[in-house]
CSV table of C-alpha atoms and ligand atoms in Angstrom, one decimal:
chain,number,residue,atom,x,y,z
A,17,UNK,CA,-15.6,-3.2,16.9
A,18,UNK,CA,-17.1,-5.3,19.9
A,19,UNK,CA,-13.1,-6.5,21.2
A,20,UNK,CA,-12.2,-2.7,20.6
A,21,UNK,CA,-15.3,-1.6,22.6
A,22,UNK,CA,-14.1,-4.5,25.2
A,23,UNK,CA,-10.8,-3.3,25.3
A,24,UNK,CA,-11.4,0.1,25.6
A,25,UNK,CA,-13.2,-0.7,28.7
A,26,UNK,CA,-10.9,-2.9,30.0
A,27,UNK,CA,-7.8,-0.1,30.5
A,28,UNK,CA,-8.1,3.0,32.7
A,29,UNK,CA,-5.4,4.6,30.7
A,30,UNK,CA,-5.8,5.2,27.2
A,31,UNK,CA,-3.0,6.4,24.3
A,32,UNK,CA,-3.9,7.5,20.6
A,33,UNK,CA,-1.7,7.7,18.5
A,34,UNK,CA,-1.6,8.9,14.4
A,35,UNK,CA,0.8,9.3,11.4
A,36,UNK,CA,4.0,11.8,10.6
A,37,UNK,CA,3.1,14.8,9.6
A,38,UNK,CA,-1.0,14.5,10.6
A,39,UNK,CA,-3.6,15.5,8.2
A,40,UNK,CA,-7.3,16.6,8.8
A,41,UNK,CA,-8.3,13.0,9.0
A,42,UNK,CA,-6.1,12.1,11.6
A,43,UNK,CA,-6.6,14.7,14.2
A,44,UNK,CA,-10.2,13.8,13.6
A,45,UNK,CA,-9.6,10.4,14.9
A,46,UNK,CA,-7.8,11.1,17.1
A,47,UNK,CA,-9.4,13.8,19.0
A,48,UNK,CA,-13.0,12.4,18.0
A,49,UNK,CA,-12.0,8.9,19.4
A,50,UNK,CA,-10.6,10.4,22.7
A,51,UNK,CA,-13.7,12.5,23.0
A,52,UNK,CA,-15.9,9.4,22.9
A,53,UNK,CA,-13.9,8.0,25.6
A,54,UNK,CA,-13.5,10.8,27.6
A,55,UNK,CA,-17.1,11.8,27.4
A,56,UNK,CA,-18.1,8.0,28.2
A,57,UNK,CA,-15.9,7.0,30.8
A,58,UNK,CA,-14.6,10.0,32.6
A,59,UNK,CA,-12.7,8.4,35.3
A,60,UNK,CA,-10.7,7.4,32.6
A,61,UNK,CA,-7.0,9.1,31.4
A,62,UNK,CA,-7.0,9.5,27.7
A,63,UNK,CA,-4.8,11.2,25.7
A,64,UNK,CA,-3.6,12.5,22.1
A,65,UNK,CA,0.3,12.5,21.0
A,66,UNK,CA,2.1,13.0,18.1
A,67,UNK,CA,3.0,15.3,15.8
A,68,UNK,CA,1.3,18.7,15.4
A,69,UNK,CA,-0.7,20.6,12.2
A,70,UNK,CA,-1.3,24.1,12.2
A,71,UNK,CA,-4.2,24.1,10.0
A,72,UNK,CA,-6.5,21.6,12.2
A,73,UNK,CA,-5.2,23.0,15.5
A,74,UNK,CA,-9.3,24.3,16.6
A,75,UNK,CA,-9.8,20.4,16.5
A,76,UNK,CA,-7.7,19.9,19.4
A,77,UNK,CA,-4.3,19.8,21.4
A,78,UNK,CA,-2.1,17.2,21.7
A,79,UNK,CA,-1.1,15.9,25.1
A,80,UNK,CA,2.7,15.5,26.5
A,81,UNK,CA,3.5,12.3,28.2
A,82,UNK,CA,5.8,10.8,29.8
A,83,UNK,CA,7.1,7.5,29.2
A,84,UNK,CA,6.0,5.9,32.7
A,85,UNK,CA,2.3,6.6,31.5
A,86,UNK,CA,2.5,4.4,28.9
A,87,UNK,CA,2.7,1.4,31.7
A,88,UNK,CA,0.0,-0.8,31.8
A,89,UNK,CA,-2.1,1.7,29.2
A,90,UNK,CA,-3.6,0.6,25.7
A,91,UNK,CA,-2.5,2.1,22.7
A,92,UNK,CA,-4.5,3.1,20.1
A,93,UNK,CA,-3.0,4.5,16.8
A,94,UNK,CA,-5.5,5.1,14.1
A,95,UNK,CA,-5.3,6.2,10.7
A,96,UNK,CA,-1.5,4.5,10.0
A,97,UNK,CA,-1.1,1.8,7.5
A,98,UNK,CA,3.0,1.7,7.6
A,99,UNK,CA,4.6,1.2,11.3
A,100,UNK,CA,7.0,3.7,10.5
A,101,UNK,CA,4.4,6.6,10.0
A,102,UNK,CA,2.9,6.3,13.3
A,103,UNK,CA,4.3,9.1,15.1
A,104,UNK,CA,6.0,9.0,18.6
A,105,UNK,CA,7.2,5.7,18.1
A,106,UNK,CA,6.7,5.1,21.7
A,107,UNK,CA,3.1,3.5,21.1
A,108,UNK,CA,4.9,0.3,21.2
A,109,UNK,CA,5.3,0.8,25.0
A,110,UNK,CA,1.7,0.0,25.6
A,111,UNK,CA,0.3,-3.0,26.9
A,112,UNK,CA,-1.4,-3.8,23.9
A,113,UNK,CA,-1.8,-1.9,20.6
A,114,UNK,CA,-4.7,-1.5,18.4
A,115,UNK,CA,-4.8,-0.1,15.0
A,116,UNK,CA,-8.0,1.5,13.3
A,117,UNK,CA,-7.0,2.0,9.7
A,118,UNK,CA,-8.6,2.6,6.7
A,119,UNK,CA,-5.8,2.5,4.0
A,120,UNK,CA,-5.1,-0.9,2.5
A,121,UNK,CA,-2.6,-2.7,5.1
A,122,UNK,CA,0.7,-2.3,4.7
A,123,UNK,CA,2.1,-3.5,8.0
A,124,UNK,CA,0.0,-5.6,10.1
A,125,UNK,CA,0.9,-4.1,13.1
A,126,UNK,CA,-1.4,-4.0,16.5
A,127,UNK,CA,-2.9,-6.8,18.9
A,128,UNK,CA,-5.7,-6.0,17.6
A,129,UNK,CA,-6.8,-4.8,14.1
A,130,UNK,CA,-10.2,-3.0,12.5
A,131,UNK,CA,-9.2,-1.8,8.8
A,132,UNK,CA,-12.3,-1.3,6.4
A,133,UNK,CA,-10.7,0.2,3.1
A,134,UNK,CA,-14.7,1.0,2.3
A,135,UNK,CA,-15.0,4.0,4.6
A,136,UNK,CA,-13.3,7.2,2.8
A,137,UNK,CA,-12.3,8.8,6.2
A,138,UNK,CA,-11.0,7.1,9.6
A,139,UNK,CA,-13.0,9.8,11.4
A,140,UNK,CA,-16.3,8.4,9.8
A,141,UNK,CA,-15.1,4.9,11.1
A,142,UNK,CA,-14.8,6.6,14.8
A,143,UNK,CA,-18.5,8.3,14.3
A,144,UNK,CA,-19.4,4.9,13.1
A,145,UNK,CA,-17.9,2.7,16.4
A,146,UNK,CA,-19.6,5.8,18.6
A,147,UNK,CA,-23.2,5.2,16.5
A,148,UNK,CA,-22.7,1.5,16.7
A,149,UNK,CA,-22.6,1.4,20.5
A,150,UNK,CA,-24.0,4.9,21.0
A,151,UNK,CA,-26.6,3.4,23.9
A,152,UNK,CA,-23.2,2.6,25.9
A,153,UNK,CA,-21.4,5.7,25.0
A,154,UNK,CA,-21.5,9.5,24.6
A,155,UNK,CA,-19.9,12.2,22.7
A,156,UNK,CA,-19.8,16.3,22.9
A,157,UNK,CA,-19.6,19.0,20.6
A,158,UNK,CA,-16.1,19.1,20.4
A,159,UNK,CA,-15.5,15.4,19.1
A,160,UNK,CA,-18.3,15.6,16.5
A,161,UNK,CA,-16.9,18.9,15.6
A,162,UNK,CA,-13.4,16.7,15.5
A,163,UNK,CA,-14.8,13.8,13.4
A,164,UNK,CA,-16.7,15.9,10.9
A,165,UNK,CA,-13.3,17.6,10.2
A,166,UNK,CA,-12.2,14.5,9.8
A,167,UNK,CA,-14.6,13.5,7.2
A,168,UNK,CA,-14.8,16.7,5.5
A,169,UNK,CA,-10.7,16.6,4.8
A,170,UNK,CA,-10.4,13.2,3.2
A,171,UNK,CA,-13.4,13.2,0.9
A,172,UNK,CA,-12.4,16.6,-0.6
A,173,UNK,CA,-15.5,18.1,1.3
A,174,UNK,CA,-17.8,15.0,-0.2
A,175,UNK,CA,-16.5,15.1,-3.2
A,176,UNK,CA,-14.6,12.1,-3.7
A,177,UNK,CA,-15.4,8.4,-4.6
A,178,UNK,CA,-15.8,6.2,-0.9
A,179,UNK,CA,-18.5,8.9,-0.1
A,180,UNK,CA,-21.4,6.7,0.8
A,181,UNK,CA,-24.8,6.7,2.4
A,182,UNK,CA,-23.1,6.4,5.5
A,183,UNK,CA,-20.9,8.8,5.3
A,184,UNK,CA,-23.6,11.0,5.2
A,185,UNK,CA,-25.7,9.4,8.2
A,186,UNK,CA,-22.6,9.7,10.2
A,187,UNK,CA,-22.1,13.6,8.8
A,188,UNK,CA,-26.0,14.0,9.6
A,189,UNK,CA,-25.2,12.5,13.1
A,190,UNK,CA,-22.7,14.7,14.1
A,191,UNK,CA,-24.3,18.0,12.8
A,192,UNK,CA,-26.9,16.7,15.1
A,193,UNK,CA,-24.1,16.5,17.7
A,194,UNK,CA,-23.5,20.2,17.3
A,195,UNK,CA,-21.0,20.7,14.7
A,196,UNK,CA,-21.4,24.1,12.9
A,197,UNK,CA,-20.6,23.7,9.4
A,198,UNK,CA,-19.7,27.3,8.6
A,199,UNK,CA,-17.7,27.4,11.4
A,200,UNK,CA,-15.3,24.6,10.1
A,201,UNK,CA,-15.4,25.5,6.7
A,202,UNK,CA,-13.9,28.8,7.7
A,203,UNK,CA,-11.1,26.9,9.6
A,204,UNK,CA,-10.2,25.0,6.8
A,205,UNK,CA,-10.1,27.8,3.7
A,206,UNK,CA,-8.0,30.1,5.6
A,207,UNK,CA,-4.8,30.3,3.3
A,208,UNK,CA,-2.0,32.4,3.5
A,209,UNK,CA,-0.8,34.9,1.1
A,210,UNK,CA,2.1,33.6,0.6
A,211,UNK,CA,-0.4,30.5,-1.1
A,212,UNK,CA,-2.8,32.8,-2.4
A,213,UNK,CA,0.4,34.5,-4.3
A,214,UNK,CA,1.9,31.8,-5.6
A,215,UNK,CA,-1.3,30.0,-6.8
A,216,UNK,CA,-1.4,33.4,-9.1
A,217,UNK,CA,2.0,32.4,-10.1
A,218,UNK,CA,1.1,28.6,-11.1
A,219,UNK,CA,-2.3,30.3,-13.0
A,220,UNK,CA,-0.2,32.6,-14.8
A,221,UNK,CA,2.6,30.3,-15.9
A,222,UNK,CA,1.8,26.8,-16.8
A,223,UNK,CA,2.9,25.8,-19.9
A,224,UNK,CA,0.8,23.7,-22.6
A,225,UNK,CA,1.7,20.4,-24.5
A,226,UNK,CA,-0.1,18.4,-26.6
A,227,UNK,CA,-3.2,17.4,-24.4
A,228,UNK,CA,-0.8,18.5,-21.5
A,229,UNK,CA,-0.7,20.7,-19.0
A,230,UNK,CA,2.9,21.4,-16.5
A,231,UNK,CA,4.5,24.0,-14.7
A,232,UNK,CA,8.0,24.1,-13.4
A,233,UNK,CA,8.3,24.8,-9.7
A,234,UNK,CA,11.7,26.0,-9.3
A,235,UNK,CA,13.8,26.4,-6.0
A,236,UNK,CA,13.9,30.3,-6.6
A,237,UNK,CA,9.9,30.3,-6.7
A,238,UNK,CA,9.6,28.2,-4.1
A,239,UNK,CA,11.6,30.6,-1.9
A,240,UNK,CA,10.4,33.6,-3.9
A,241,UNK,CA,7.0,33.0,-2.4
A,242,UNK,CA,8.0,32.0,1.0
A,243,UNK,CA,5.8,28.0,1.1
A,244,UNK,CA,7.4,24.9,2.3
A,245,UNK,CA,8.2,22.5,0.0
A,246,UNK,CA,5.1,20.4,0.5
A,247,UNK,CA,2.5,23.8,0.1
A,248,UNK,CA,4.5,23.8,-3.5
A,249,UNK,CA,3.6,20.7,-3.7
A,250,UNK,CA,-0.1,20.8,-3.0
A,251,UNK,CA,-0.7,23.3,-5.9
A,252,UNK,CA,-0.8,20.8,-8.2
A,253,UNK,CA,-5.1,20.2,-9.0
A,254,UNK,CA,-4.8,23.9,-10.0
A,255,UNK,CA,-3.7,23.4,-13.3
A,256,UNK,CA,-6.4,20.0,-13.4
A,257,UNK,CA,-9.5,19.5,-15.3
A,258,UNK,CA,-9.0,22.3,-18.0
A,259,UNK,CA,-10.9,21.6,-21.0
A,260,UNK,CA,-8.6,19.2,-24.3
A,261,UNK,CA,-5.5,19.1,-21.2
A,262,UNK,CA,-6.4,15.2,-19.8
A,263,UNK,CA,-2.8,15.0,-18.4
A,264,UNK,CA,-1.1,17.4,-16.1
A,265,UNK,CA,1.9,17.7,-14.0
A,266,UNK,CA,3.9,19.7,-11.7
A,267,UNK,CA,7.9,19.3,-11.5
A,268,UNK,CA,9.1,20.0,-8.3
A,269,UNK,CA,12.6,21.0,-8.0
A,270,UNK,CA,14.9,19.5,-5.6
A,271,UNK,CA,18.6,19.8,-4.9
A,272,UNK,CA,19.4,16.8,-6.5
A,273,UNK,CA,16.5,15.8,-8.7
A,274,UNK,CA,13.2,16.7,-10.1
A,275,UNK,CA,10.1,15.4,-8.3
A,276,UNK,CA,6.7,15.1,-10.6
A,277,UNK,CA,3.4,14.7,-9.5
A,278,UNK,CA,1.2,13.8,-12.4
A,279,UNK,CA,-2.4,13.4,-12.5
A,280,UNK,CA,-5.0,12.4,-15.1
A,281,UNK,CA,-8.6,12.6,-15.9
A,282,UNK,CA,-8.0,10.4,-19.2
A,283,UNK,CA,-5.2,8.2,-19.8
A,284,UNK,CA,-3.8,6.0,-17.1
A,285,UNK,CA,-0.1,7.6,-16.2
A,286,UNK,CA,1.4,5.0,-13.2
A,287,UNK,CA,2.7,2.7,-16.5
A,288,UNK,CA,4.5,6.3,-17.1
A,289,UNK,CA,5.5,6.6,-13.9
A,290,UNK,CA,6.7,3.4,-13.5
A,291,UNK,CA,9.5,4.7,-16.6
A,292,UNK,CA,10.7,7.1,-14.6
A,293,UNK,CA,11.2,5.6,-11.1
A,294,UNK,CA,8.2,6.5,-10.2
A,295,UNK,CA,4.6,4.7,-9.4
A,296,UNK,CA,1.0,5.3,-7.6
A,297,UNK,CA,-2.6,5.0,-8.9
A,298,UNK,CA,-4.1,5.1,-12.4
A,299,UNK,CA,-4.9,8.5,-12.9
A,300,UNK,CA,-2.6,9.8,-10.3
A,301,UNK,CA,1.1,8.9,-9.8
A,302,UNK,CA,4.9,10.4,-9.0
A,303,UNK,CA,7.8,9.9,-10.5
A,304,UNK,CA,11.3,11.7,-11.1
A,305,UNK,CA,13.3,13.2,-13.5
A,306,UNK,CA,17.1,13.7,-12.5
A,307,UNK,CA,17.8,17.3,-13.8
A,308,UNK,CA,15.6,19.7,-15.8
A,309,UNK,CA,17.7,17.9,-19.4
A,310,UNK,CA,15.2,15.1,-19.1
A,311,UNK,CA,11.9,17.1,-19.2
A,312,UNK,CA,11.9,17.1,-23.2
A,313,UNK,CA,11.7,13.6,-23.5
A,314,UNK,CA,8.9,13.4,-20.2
A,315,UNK,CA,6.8,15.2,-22.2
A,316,UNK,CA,7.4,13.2,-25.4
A,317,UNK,CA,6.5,11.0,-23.6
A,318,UNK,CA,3.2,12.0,-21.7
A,319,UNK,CA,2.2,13.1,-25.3
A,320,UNK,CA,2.8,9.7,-26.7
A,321,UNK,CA,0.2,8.4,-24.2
A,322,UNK,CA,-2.3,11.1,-25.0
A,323,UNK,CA,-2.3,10.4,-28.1
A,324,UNK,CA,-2.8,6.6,-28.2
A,325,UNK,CA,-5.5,7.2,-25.7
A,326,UNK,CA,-7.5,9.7,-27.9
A,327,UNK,CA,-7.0,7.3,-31.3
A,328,UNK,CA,-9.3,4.5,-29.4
B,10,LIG,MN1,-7.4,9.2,6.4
């Protein structure tokens, strides 16, 4: 944090970066870290590039650039573990690069590195390099508004493990900052109807297994409904946590094969998933299937685990 701080002061012209297709988190980096600068040294040029997301757009806008300002300037790209993720590739065209990460490393990419897989949220490693130093540097509204997005997005509003005392001193900090808690909440449970709709769809047509839980998300209800594949996608922790189901899944259909994201609160599925070309965490995994044929013996399957699970 000290050769970051060091750093930062060192270049007049400053270049944050983030990943492909940029979640809560990262726009919370991003625009909190450029805030502190900004707010801290204002003879300084900072900027934010990269890819854009509707849903976090009151956190900030992202800045075009051309590639002459990337001369001489630090780049900072935060919340990345692959290099191929980071978004405008042209972060390389810094002087130096820095990466603040808190995934575990993939790439070690970056002059300079600060990855702590112990913070839940990038943004509350930001709050926490402004706290640290916070008698050398300054923040607004806006960036602690930015940062507690940040936070909020990538614990599932607090909810997940990684939420720590600090998270909440850093939450507490920035509420102190000015960050109206309604206010984001409302930005973030804004949903369309095209979601609302097919989340009615999901609740009315997942189908039951032994112990599990699935629905079939077909190319005709994906375009029925009007959602990007990814909104189909995210649909999945609705049919989660229902009462004798430990195992659930959604099959998303593709043009040339199935794609399954499966998720537990029993059994550990990535040996599963590692059966069907697929992988991921203990309780939460993906995998594939290559045409709707194969989900018989999925399921078989999935059941065969459930059942060896409850026996013990
Ligand atoms: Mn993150």
């Amino acid at each position: 944090m000290q050769k970051i701080l060091e750093k930062i002061k060192a270049y007049d012209t400053i270049i944050i970066h983030g990943h492909k297709r940029p979640d809560g988190d990262c726009y919370g980096s991003q625009f909190g870290l450029k805030d502190v600068i900004q707010t801290s040294f204002p003879h300084k040029k900072v900027y934010v590039v990269g890819e854009r997301s509707g849903f976090v757009d009151f956190v900030g806008q992202m800045d075009v650039i051309e590639d002459t300002t990337y001369q001489g300037a630090l780049s900072i790209v935060v919340d990345t573990a692959v290099q191929d993720r980071i978004s405008d590739p042209r972060y390389v065209l810094g002087k130096e690069v820095i990466k603040i990460d808190h995934h575990i490393p993939v790439d070690d990419y970056g002059d300079y590195r600060w990855v702590d897989t112990s913070f839940p949220s990038c943004a509350q490693m930001i709050a926490h390099f402004y706290d640290t130093f916070k008698d050398e540097l300054n923040i607004s509204q806006a960036g602690a508004i930015a940062m507690y997005t940040g936070i909020v997005t990538d614990t599932g509003r607090f909810r997940f493990r990684g939420v720590s005392e600090l998270t909440h001193q850093m939450a507490g900090m920035l509420i102190r900052k000015g960050v109206d808690v309604e206010y984001i909440d409302s930005k973030l449970s804004i949903e369309t109807l095209d979601m609302i709709s097919l989340k009615g769809y999901v609740y009315s047509n997942f189908v039951t297994a032994k112990g599990f839980v699935y629905l079939k998300m077909t190319r005709d209800i994906i375009q029925k409904y009007n959602v990007t594949d990814e909104q189909a996608a995210s649909v999945v922790g609705l049919i989660g946590g229902i009462e004798g189901f430990p195992v659930w899944a959604l099959f998303i259909e593709y043009p040339n094969e199935i794609r399954i994201r499966l998720r537990s609160n029993g059994p550990t599925i990535d040996k599963l998933a590692n059966k069907y070309e697929g992988g991921g965490h203990a309780k939460a995994s993906g995998a594939r299937l290559n045409s709707w044929d194969d989900l018989p013996k999925f399921i078989a399957d999935v059941e065969e685990v459930i059942e060896k699970y409850l026996e013990v």
